[in-house]
PDB file of C-alpha atoms in Angstrom:
ATOM      1  CA  MET A   1      20.741   6.143 -25.969  1.00 81.00           C
ATOM      2  CA  VAL A   2      23.728   3.990 -26.350  1.00 91.00           C
ATOM      3  CA  HIS A   3      23.851   1.018 -25.492  1.00 95.00           C
ATOM      4  CA  GLU A   4      25.625  -2.425 -25.610  1.00 96.00           C
ATOM      5  CA  VAL A   5      24.131  -3.992 -28.917  1.00 97.00           C
ATOM      6  CA  LEU A   6      25.452  -7.614 -29.279  1.00 97.00           C
ATOM      7  CA  THR A   7      24.250 -10.701 -31.824  1.00 98.00           C
ATOM      8  CA  HIS A   8      21.747 -13.265 -30.473  1.00 98.00           C
ATOM      9  CA  LYS A   9      24.067 -15.428 -29.980  1.00 98.00           C
ATOM     10  CA  GLU A  10      25.377 -12.918 -27.603  1.00 98.00           C
ATOM     11  CA  TRP A  11      23.033 -11.649 -26.380  1.00 98.00           C
ATOM     12  CA  VAL A  12      21.268 -14.784 -25.102  1.00 98.00           C
ATOM     13  CA  ALA A  13      24.337 -15.537 -23.436  1.00 98.00           C
ATOM     14  CA  ALA A  14      24.380 -12.835 -21.537  1.00 98.00           C
ATOM     15  CA  ARG A  15      20.700 -13.333 -21.032  1.00 98.00           C
ATOM     16  CA  LYS A  16      21.305 -17.154 -19.554  1.00 98.00           C
ATOM     17  CA  LYS A  17      24.091 -15.214 -16.903  1.00 98.00           C
ATOM     18  CA  HIS A  18      21.176 -12.805 -15.798  1.00 98.00           C
ATOM     19  CA  LEU A  19      19.051 -15.589 -15.656  1.00 98.00           C
ATOM     20  CA  THR A  20      21.312 -17.227 -12.439  1.00 98.00           C
ATOM     21  CA  LYS A  21      20.839 -14.287 -10.353  1.00 98.00           C
ATOM     22  CA  GLU A  22      17.012 -14.218 -11.042  1.00 98.00           C
ATOM     23  CA  LYS A  23      16.427 -17.244 -10.687  1.00 98.00           C
ATOM     24  CA  GLU A  24      19.045 -16.726  -6.930  1.00 98.00           C
ATOM     25  CA  PHE A  25      16.635 -13.612  -6.325  1.00 97.00           C
ATOM     26  CA  THR A  26      13.176 -16.036  -6.864  1.00 97.00           C
ATOM     27  CA  ARG A  27      14.849 -18.948  -4.558  1.00 98.00           C
ATOM     28  CA  LEU A  28      15.986 -16.139  -2.317  1.00 98.00           C
ATOM     29  CA  ARG A  29      11.863 -14.405  -2.253  1.00 96.00           C
ATOM     30  CA  ASP A  30      10.110 -17.432  -1.403  1.00 97.00           C
ATOM     31  CA  GLN A  31      12.284 -18.145   2.037  1.00 98.00           C
ATOM     32  CA  LEU A  32      11.787 -13.854   2.489  1.00 97.00           C
ATOM     33  CA  SER A  33       7.224 -14.956   1.910  1.00 97.00           C
ATOM     34  CA  LYS A  34       7.661 -18.636   4.406  1.00 98.00           C
ATOM     35  CA  GLU A  35       9.178 -16.053   6.722  1.00 98.00           C
ATOM     36  CA  ARG A  36       6.706 -14.425   6.262  1.00 97.00           C
ATOM     37  CA  ARG A  37       4.277 -16.055   7.116  1.00 97.00           C
ATOM     38  CA  GLU A  38       6.470 -17.565  10.033  1.00 98.00           C
ATOM     39  CA  LEU A  39       6.400 -14.666  12.480  1.00 98.00           C
ATOM     40  CA  PRO A  40       4.087 -14.333  14.576  1.00 98.00           C
ATOM     41  CA  TRP A  41       0.650 -12.459  15.418  1.00 98.00           C
ATOM     42  CA  GLU A  42      -1.135 -10.288  17.990  1.00 98.00           C
ATOM     43  CA  LEU A  43      -4.641 -10.614  19.070  1.00 98.00           C
ATOM     44  CA  VAL A  44      -6.561  -7.999  18.386  1.00 98.00           C
ATOM     45  CA  GLU A  45      -8.380  -6.497  21.169  1.00 97.00           C
ATOM     46  CA  LYS A  46      -9.965  -3.313  20.555  1.00 97.00           C
ATOM     47  CA  GLU A  47     -13.210  -2.551  19.156  1.00 96.00           C
ATOM     48  CA  TYR A  48     -12.937  -0.685  15.559  1.00 97.00           C
ATOM     49  CA  THR A  49     -16.259   0.171  14.207  1.00 97.00           C
ATOM     50  CA  PHE A  50     -15.949   1.250   9.740  1.00 98.00           C
ATOM     51  CA  ASP A  51     -18.128   2.808   7.876  1.00 97.00           C
ATOM     52  CA  GLY A  52     -19.430   0.745   4.551  1.00 95.00           C
ATOM     53  CA  GLY A  53     -22.309   2.744   3.595  1.00 94.00           C
ATOM     54  CA  LYS A  54     -24.783   0.339   5.783  1.00 88.00           C
ATOM     55  CA  SER A  55     -25.044   0.599   9.944  1.00 85.00           C
ATOM     56  CA  ARG A  56     -21.400   0.661  11.342  1.00 91.00           C
ATOM     57  CA  GLN A  57     -19.534  -3.096  11.139  1.00 96.00           C
ATOM     58  CA  THR A  58     -16.635  -4.017  12.517  1.00 97.00           C
ATOM     59  CA  LEU A  59     -12.909  -5.796  12.060  1.00 98.00           C
ATOM     60  CA  SER A  60     -15.113  -8.217  11.726  1.00 98.00           C
ATOM     61  CA  ASP A  61     -17.599  -8.027   9.833  1.00 97.00           C
ATOM     62  CA  LEU A  62     -15.181  -6.652   6.278  1.00 98.00           C
ATOM     63  CA  PHE A  63     -13.680 -10.257   6.327  1.00 98.00           C
ATOM     64  CA  GLU A  64     -17.468 -10.864   3.960  1.00 97.00           C
ATOM     65  CA  GLY A  65     -17.118 -14.498   6.353  1.00 97.00           C
ATOM     66  CA  ARG A  66     -13.855 -15.444   4.797  1.00 98.00           C
ATOM     67  CA  SER A  67     -10.560 -15.702   7.394  1.00 98.00           C
ATOM     68  CA  GLN A  68      -7.552 -13.309   5.454  1.00 98.00           C
ATOM     69  CA  LEU A  69      -8.072  -9.655   5.562  1.00 98.00           C
ATOM     70  CA  VAL A  70      -5.847  -7.677   3.530  1.00 98.00           C
ATOM     71  CA  ILE A  71      -6.350  -3.940   3.989  1.00 97.00           C
ATOM     72  CA  TYR A  72      -5.172  -1.136   1.539  1.00 96.00           C
ATOM     73  CA  HIS A  73      -4.403   2.085   4.535  1.00 96.00           C
ATOM     74  CA  ALA A  74      -5.678   4.645   1.517  1.00 94.00           C
ATOM     75  CA  MET A  75      -4.580   8.038   1.863  1.00 91.00           C
ATOM     76  CA  PHE A  76      -7.952  10.404   1.364  1.00 88.00           C
ATOM     77  CA  ASN A  77      -8.646  14.291   1.865  1.00 77.00           C
ATOM     78  CA  LEU A  78      -4.505  14.279   3.946  1.00 75.00           C
ATOM     79  CA  ARG A  79      -3.829  17.736   5.606  1.00 76.00           C
ATOM     80  CA  ALA A  80      -0.601  19.072   5.780  1.00 73.00           C
ATOM     81  CA  ARG A  81       0.901  20.821   9.105  1.00 66.00           C
ATOM     82  CA  THR A  82       2.357  23.913   7.816  1.00 61.00           C
ATOM     83  CA  GLN A  83       5.307  25.944   9.184  1.00 56.00           C
ATOM     84  CA  HIS A  84       3.772  28.020  10.916  1.00 60.00           C
ATOM     85  CA  GLY A  85       1.495  24.430  12.847  1.00 59.00           C
ATOM     86  CA  ARG A  86      -1.479  26.034  10.812  1.00 61.00           C
ATOM     87  CA  SER A  87      -2.774  22.896   8.809  1.00 62.00           C
ATOM     88  CA  MET A  88      -3.857  23.205   4.850  1.00 66.00           C
ATOM     89  CA  ARG A  89      -6.004  19.119   2.783  1.00 63.00           C
ATOM     90  CA  LEU A  90      -4.009  18.016   0.584  1.00 59.00           C
ATOM     91  CA  ALA A  91      -4.881  16.942  -3.160  1.00 53.00           C
ATOM     92  CA  LEU A  92      -3.475  13.427  -4.042  1.00 51.00           C
ATOM     93  CA  PRO A  93      -1.114  12.114  -5.540  1.00 47.00           C
ATOM     94  CA  VAL A  94       1.028  14.995  -3.688  1.00 46.00           C
ATOM     95  CA  ARG A  95       2.293  16.223  -7.173  1.00 39.00           C
ATOM     96  CA  SER A  96       5.494  17.415  -4.737  1.00 38.00           C
ATOM     97  CA  GLY A  97       6.957  13.953  -4.135  1.00 40.00           C
ATOM     98  CA  TRP A  98       5.291  13.115  -0.864  1.00 45.00           C
ATOM     99  CA  THR A  99       6.875   9.591  -0.607  1.00 45.00           C
ATOM    100  CA  THR A 100      10.375  11.493  -0.377  1.00 40.00           C
ATOM    101  CA  SER A 101       9.314  14.825   1.263  1.00 38.00           C
ATOM    102  CA  THR A 102      10.461  13.820   4.523  1.00 38.00           C
ATOM    103  CA  ALA A 103      11.466   9.522   3.880  1.00 43.00           C
ATOM    104  CA  SER A 104      14.169   8.354   1.927  1.00 48.00           C
ATOM    105  CA  ARG A 105      13.084   6.619  -1.284  1.00 55.00           C
ATOM    106  CA  SER A 106      15.876   3.785  -0.540  1.00 59.00           C
ATOM    107  CA  THR A 107      12.862   2.701   2.706  1.00 60.00           C
TER     108      THR A 107
ATOM    109  CA  MET B   1      -6.162   1.444  -5.626  1.00 84.00           C
ATOM    110  CA  ASP B   2      -5.698   0.506  -9.854  1.00 83.00           C
ATOM    111  CA  ASN B   3      -3.574  -2.417  -8.641  1.00 84.00           C
ATOM    112  CA  PHE B   4      -5.525  -4.201  -6.784  1.00 87.00           C
ATOM    113  CA  ASN B   5      -9.354  -3.189  -8.508  1.00 90.00           C
ATOM    114  CA  SER B   6      -9.677  -5.834 -11.202  1.00 87.00           C
ATOM    115  CA  ILE B   7      -7.040  -9.114  -8.452  1.00 90.00           C
ATOM    116  CA  THR B   8      -9.430  -8.935  -5.556  1.00 93.00           C
ATOM    117  CA  VAL B   9     -12.111 -11.462  -7.463  1.00 93.00           C
ATOM    118  CA  HIS B  10      -9.601 -13.185  -7.671  1.00 94.00           C
ATOM    119  CA  LEU B  11      -8.357 -13.595  -4.333  1.00 95.00           C
ATOM    120  CA  ASN B  12     -11.686 -13.445  -2.697  1.00 96.00           C
ATOM    121  CA  HIS B  13     -11.105 -17.917  -4.488  1.00 97.00           C
ATOM    122  CA  ARG B  14      -8.270 -17.757  -2.449  1.00 97.00           C
ATOM    123  CA  ASP B  15      -9.909 -17.011   1.184  1.00 98.00           C
ATOM    124  CA  ILE B  16      -8.495 -13.315   0.691  1.00 98.00           C
ATOM    125  CA  THR B  17     -11.050 -10.480   1.333  1.00 98.00           C
ATOM    126  CA  MET B  18      -9.411  -6.971   0.004  1.00 96.00           C
ATOM    127  CA  VAL B  19     -10.297  -4.379   1.603  1.00 97.00           C
ATOM    128  CA  ALA B  20      -9.865  -0.032   1.663  1.00 96.00           C
ATOM    129  CA  VAL B  21      -9.667   1.878   4.625  1.00 97.00           C
ATOM    130  CA  SER B  22      -9.778   5.429   4.990  1.00 96.00           C
ATOM    131  CA  LEU B  23     -10.392   7.922   7.853  1.00 94.00           C
ATOM    132  CA  ALA B  24     -11.639  10.119   5.116  1.00 94.00           C
ATOM    133  CA  PRO B  25     -15.720   9.941   5.680  1.00 94.00           C
ATOM    134  CA  TYR B  26     -17.542   7.605   3.726  1.00 96.00           C
ATOM    135  CA  SER B  27     -19.972   9.908   1.212  1.00 95.00           C
ATOM    136  CA  LYS B  28     -16.151  11.778   0.271  1.00 94.00           C
ATOM    137  CA  LEU B  29     -14.663   7.666  -0.641  1.00 95.00           C
ATOM    138  CA  ALA B  30     -17.917   6.317  -2.506  1.00 95.00           C
ATOM    139  CA  ALA B  31     -17.551   9.226  -5.125  1.00 94.00           C
ATOM    140  CA  TYR B  32     -14.260   8.753  -5.222  1.00 93.00           C
ATOM    141  CA  ARG B  33     -14.499   4.859  -6.097  1.00 92.00           C
ATOM    142  CA  LYS B  34     -17.197   5.465  -8.743  1.00 93.00           C
ATOM    143  CA  ARG B  35     -15.349   8.478 -10.655  1.00 91.00           C
ATOM    144  CA  MET B  36     -12.249   5.775 -10.795  1.00 91.00           C
ATOM    145  CA  GLY B  37     -14.278   2.861 -11.432  1.00 92.00           C
ATOM    146  CA  TRP B  38     -13.684   0.905  -8.531  1.00 94.00           C
ATOM    147  CA  THR B  39     -16.019  -1.630  -7.287  1.00 94.00           C
ATOM    148  CA  PHE B  40     -14.029  -3.858  -4.276  1.00 94.00           C
ATOM    149  CA  PRO B  41     -14.878  -2.202  -0.457  1.00 95.00           C
ATOM    150  CA  TRP B  42     -13.328   1.014   0.264  1.00 96.00           C
ATOM    151  CA  TYR B  43     -14.473   1.791   4.681  1.00 97.00           C
ATOM    152  CA  SER B  44     -14.354   5.183   5.933  1.00 97.00           C
ATOM    153  CA  SER B  45     -12.858   4.433   9.914  1.00 96.00           C
ATOM    154  CA  VAL B  46     -13.782   8.152  10.810  1.00 93.00           C
ATOM    155  CA  GLY B  47     -14.300   7.697  14.844  1.00 93.00           C
ATOM    156  CA  SER B  48     -12.446   4.396  15.376  1.00 95.00           C
ATOM    157  CA  GLU B  49      -8.464   4.898  16.119  1.00 97.00           C
ATOM    158  CA  PHE B  50      -8.075   2.022  13.270  1.00 97.00           C
ATOM    159  CA  ASN B  51      -5.614   3.796  11.391  1.00 96.00           C
ATOM    160  CA  PHE B  52      -3.988   5.133  14.570  1.00 96.00           C
ATOM    161  CA  ASP B  53      -3.272   1.809  15.583  1.00 97.00           C
ATOM    162  CA  TYR B  54      -2.026   0.597  13.132  1.00 97.00           C
ATOM    163  CA  GLY B  55       0.498   3.540  12.145  1.00 96.00           C
ATOM    164  CA  VAL B  56      -0.889   4.961   9.073  1.00 96.00           C
ATOM    165  CA  SER B  57      -3.027   8.067  10.883  1.00 95.00           C
ATOM    166  CA  PHE B  58      -0.897  10.638  12.639  1.00 94.00           C
ATOM    167  CA  THR B  59      -3.165  13.327  15.452  1.00 92.00           C
ATOM    168  CA  ALA B  60      -1.910  16.789  15.751  1.00 90.00           C
ATOM    169  CA  ASP B  61       0.195  15.747  18.054  1.00 91.00           C
ATOM    170  CA  GLU B  62       2.332  13.340  17.028  1.00 91.00           C
ATOM    171  CA  LEU B  63       3.042  15.773  14.139  1.00 90.00           C
ATOM    172  CA  SER B  64       3.641  19.443  16.181  1.00 90.00           C
ATOM    173  CA  GLY B  65       6.491  17.231  18.176  1.00 90.00           C
ATOM    174  CA  GLY B  66       7.769  17.342  14.064  1.00 89.00           C
ATOM    175  CA  LYS B  67       8.357  13.269  14.364  1.00 92.00           C
ATOM    176  CA  VAL B  68       6.765  10.191  13.538  1.00 95.00           C
ATOM    177  CA  ASP B  69       6.385   6.700  14.659  1.00 95.00           C
ATOM    178  CA  TYR B  70       5.560   4.851  10.865  1.00 97.00           C
ATOM    179  CA  ASN B  71       7.190   1.733   9.712  1.00 97.00           C
ATOM    180  CA  TYR B  72       9.022   1.046  13.361  1.00 97.00           C
ATOM    181  CA  ARG B  73      10.973   3.781  13.872  1.00 97.00           C
ATOM    182  CA  LEU B  74      10.994   7.695  14.449  1.00 96.00           C
ATOM    183  CA  ILE B  75      10.580  10.184  11.588  1.00 95.00           C
ATOM    184  CA  PRO B  76      10.199  13.516  10.527  1.00 93.00           C
ATOM    185  CA  TRP B  77       6.510  14.120   8.827  1.00 91.00           C
ATOM    186  CA  SER B  78       4.647  16.617   8.002  1.00 89.00           C
ATOM    187  CA  LEU B  79       1.086  14.799   7.010  1.00 91.00           C
ATOM    188  CA  SER B  80      -2.048  13.804   9.213  1.00 92.00           C
ATOM    189  CA  GLU B  81      -1.843   9.908   7.026  1.00 93.00           C
ATOM    190  CA  ALA B  82       1.227   7.789   5.728  1.00 94.00           C
ATOM    191  CA  PRO B  83       0.292   4.426   3.420  1.00 93.00           C
ATOM    192  CA  GLY B  84       0.563   1.301   4.191  1.00 96.00           C
ATOM    193  CA  ILE B  85      -0.767  -2.143   4.025  1.00 97.00           C
ATOM    194  CA  SER B  86      -2.552  -4.259   7.054  1.00 98.00           C
ATOM    195  CA  VAL B  87      -2.667  -8.278   6.991  1.00 98.00           C
ATOM    196  CA  PHE B  88      -5.329  -9.772   9.452  1.00 98.00           C
ATOM    197  CA  LEU B  89      -6.443 -13.285   9.891  1.00 98.00           C
ATOM    198  CA  LYS B  90      -9.794 -14.784  11.890  1.00 98.00           C
ATOM    199  CA  ASP B  91      -9.646 -18.283  13.581  1.00 97.00           C
ATOM    200  CA  GLY B  92     -12.884 -19.228  15.145  1.00 96.00           C
ATOM    201  CA  GLU B  93     -13.824 -15.354  17.453  1.00 95.00           C
ATOM    202  CA  ARG B  94     -10.642 -14.582  17.027  1.00 98.00           C
ATOM    203  CA  ILE B  95      -8.814 -11.906  15.177  1.00 98.00           C
ATOM    204  CA  TYR B  96      -4.854 -11.813  14.531  1.00 98.00           C
ATOM    205  CA  HIS B  97      -3.107  -8.764  13.038  1.00 98.00           C
ATOM    206  CA  THR B  98      -0.432 -10.940  11.623  1.00 98.00           C
ATOM    207  CA  TYR B  99       1.566  -7.836   9.505  1.00 98.00           C
ATOM    208  CA  SER B 100       1.827  -4.440   7.901  1.00 98.00           C
ATOM    209  CA  THR B 101       4.338  -2.881   5.592  1.00 97.00           C
ATOM    210  CA  TYR B 102       4.984   0.790   4.958  1.00 97.00           C
ATOM    211  CA  GLU B 103       7.194   2.851   2.775  1.00 93.00           C
ATOM    212  CA  ARG B 104       8.574   0.853   0.078  1.00 92.00           C
ATOM    213  CA  GLY B 105       7.577  -2.784   1.477  1.00 94.00           C
ATOM    214  CA  LEU B 106       4.322  -1.020  -0.720  1.00 93.00           C
ATOM    215  CA  ASP B 107       6.827  -1.972  -3.727  1.00 89.00           C
ATOM    216  CA  MET B 108       5.590  -4.378  -4.677  1.00 86.00           C
ATOM    217  CA  LEU B 109       1.947  -3.909  -4.527  1.00 87.00           C
ATOM    218  CA  ASN B 110       2.104  -1.144  -7.499  1.00 88.00           C
ATOM    219  CA  VAL B 111       1.564  -4.626 -10.829  1.00 89.00           C
ATOM    220  CA  ALA B 112       2.641  -0.956 -13.094  1.00 89.00           C
ATOM    221  CA  TYR B 113       6.910  -1.239 -10.981  1.00 89.00           C
ATOM    222  CA  HIS B 114       6.734  -4.867 -11.736  1.00 91.00           C
ATOM    223  CA  TYR B 115       5.891  -4.009 -15.798  1.00 92.00           C
ATOM    224  CA  MET B 116       8.482  -0.747 -15.576  1.00 92.00           C
ATOM    225  CA  ASP B 117      11.573  -2.423 -14.216  1.00 93.00           C
ATOM    226  CA  LEU B 118      11.746  -4.586 -16.867  1.00 94.00           C
ATOM    227  CA  VAL B 119      11.870  -2.276 -19.723  1.00 94.00           C
ATOM    228  CA  PRO B 120      15.116   0.042 -20.671  1.00 93.00           C
ATOM    229  CA  LYS B 121      14.120   2.802 -19.288  1.00 91.00           C
ATOM    230  CA  GLY B 122      13.223   1.397 -16.050  1.00 90.00           C
ATOM    231  CA  ARG B 123      10.740   3.459 -13.167  1.00 87.00           C
ATOM    232  CA  ASP B 124      12.604   6.527 -14.534  1.00 85.00           C
ATOM    233  CA  GLU B 125      11.293   8.796 -11.409  1.00 84.00           C
ATOM    234  CA  GLY B 126      14.604   9.720 -10.553  1.00 79.00           C
ATOM    235  CA  ASP B 127      13.848  10.348  -7.353  1.00 77.00           C
ATOM    236  CA  GLY B 128      10.892  11.567  -6.794  1.00 75.00           C
ATOM    237  CA  GLY B 129       9.142   9.312  -6.222  1.00 77.00           C
ATOM    238  CA  LEU B 130       5.633   8.083  -7.330  1.00 77.00           C
ATOM    239  CA  GLY B 131       4.318  11.936  -6.523  1.00 75.00           C
ATOM    240  CA  SER B 132       6.599  12.534  -9.856  1.00 78.00           C
ATOM    241  CA  TRP B 133       4.270  11.277 -11.919  1.00 78.00           C
ATOM    242  CA  LEU B 134       1.600   9.428 -10.523  1.00 81.00           C
ATOM    243  CA  ARG B 135      -1.850  10.886 -12.327  1.00 83.00           C
ATOM    244  CA  ARG B 136      -5.774  10.045 -10.974  1.00 80.00           C
ATOM    245  CA  ARG B 137      -6.463   7.958 -14.189  1.00 79.00           C
ATOM    246  CA  ASP B 138      -8.187  10.206 -15.755  1.00 82.00           C
ATOM    247  CA  GLU B 139      -5.880  13.032 -15.198  1.00 82.00           C
ATOM    248  CA  TYR B 140      -2.945  12.397 -18.068  1.00 85.00           C
ATOM    249  CA  PRO B 141      -2.873  14.853 -19.840  1.00 83.00           C
ATOM    250  CA  ASP B 142      -3.362  12.752 -23.699  1.00 80.00           C
TER     251      ASP B 142
END
């Protein structure tokens, strides 16, 4: 591995220089998070039901008495449309890199 | 989902419920959850339009057109699902959708990425993304 190697004093100077940029990023991230929290909301008007192994549950039930709900939409048993228009079942994780098969990593 | 399984207890004490929702039938989710040792609630949305309305499941019609509306624009896509995170707020009887994120918006939820970003080799996944290296926790060969 070829990489720049410095004395401790020089190393600390380089680290401090980068720390300035990290601090700037941290403040920008805080600002972005603040603006995210300030985004408008939309009312959920549709009735959704879910199966969690008991009786059918509503979106309201999923909160379990708390006021904030984070839902991870997990891909599972997904199907792929083939070039011939048929669909096939895929296992996860998809080895060929599903994140880039059709979309760019930059997004 | 290894990323949030062990922190749901902490989120719960900050007025946050963290769950997963998939289109697959519950019996399949329950079996997989047991295999992985996960304890977070995992619901099936089968028979509901939930995952379609929040932009992560696509109908046969949408897929036959070759393009789907994902991450707030049309992209070429061939899979019946894509990943995402959605956030909801309950205020009395009302429920609001406050946020959703997809694609690289999910990077910040991947704890392993944050550590990889600290080491000399970085994420080291080229253009392949997660799929180039990620395996189920019991499927790594060593």
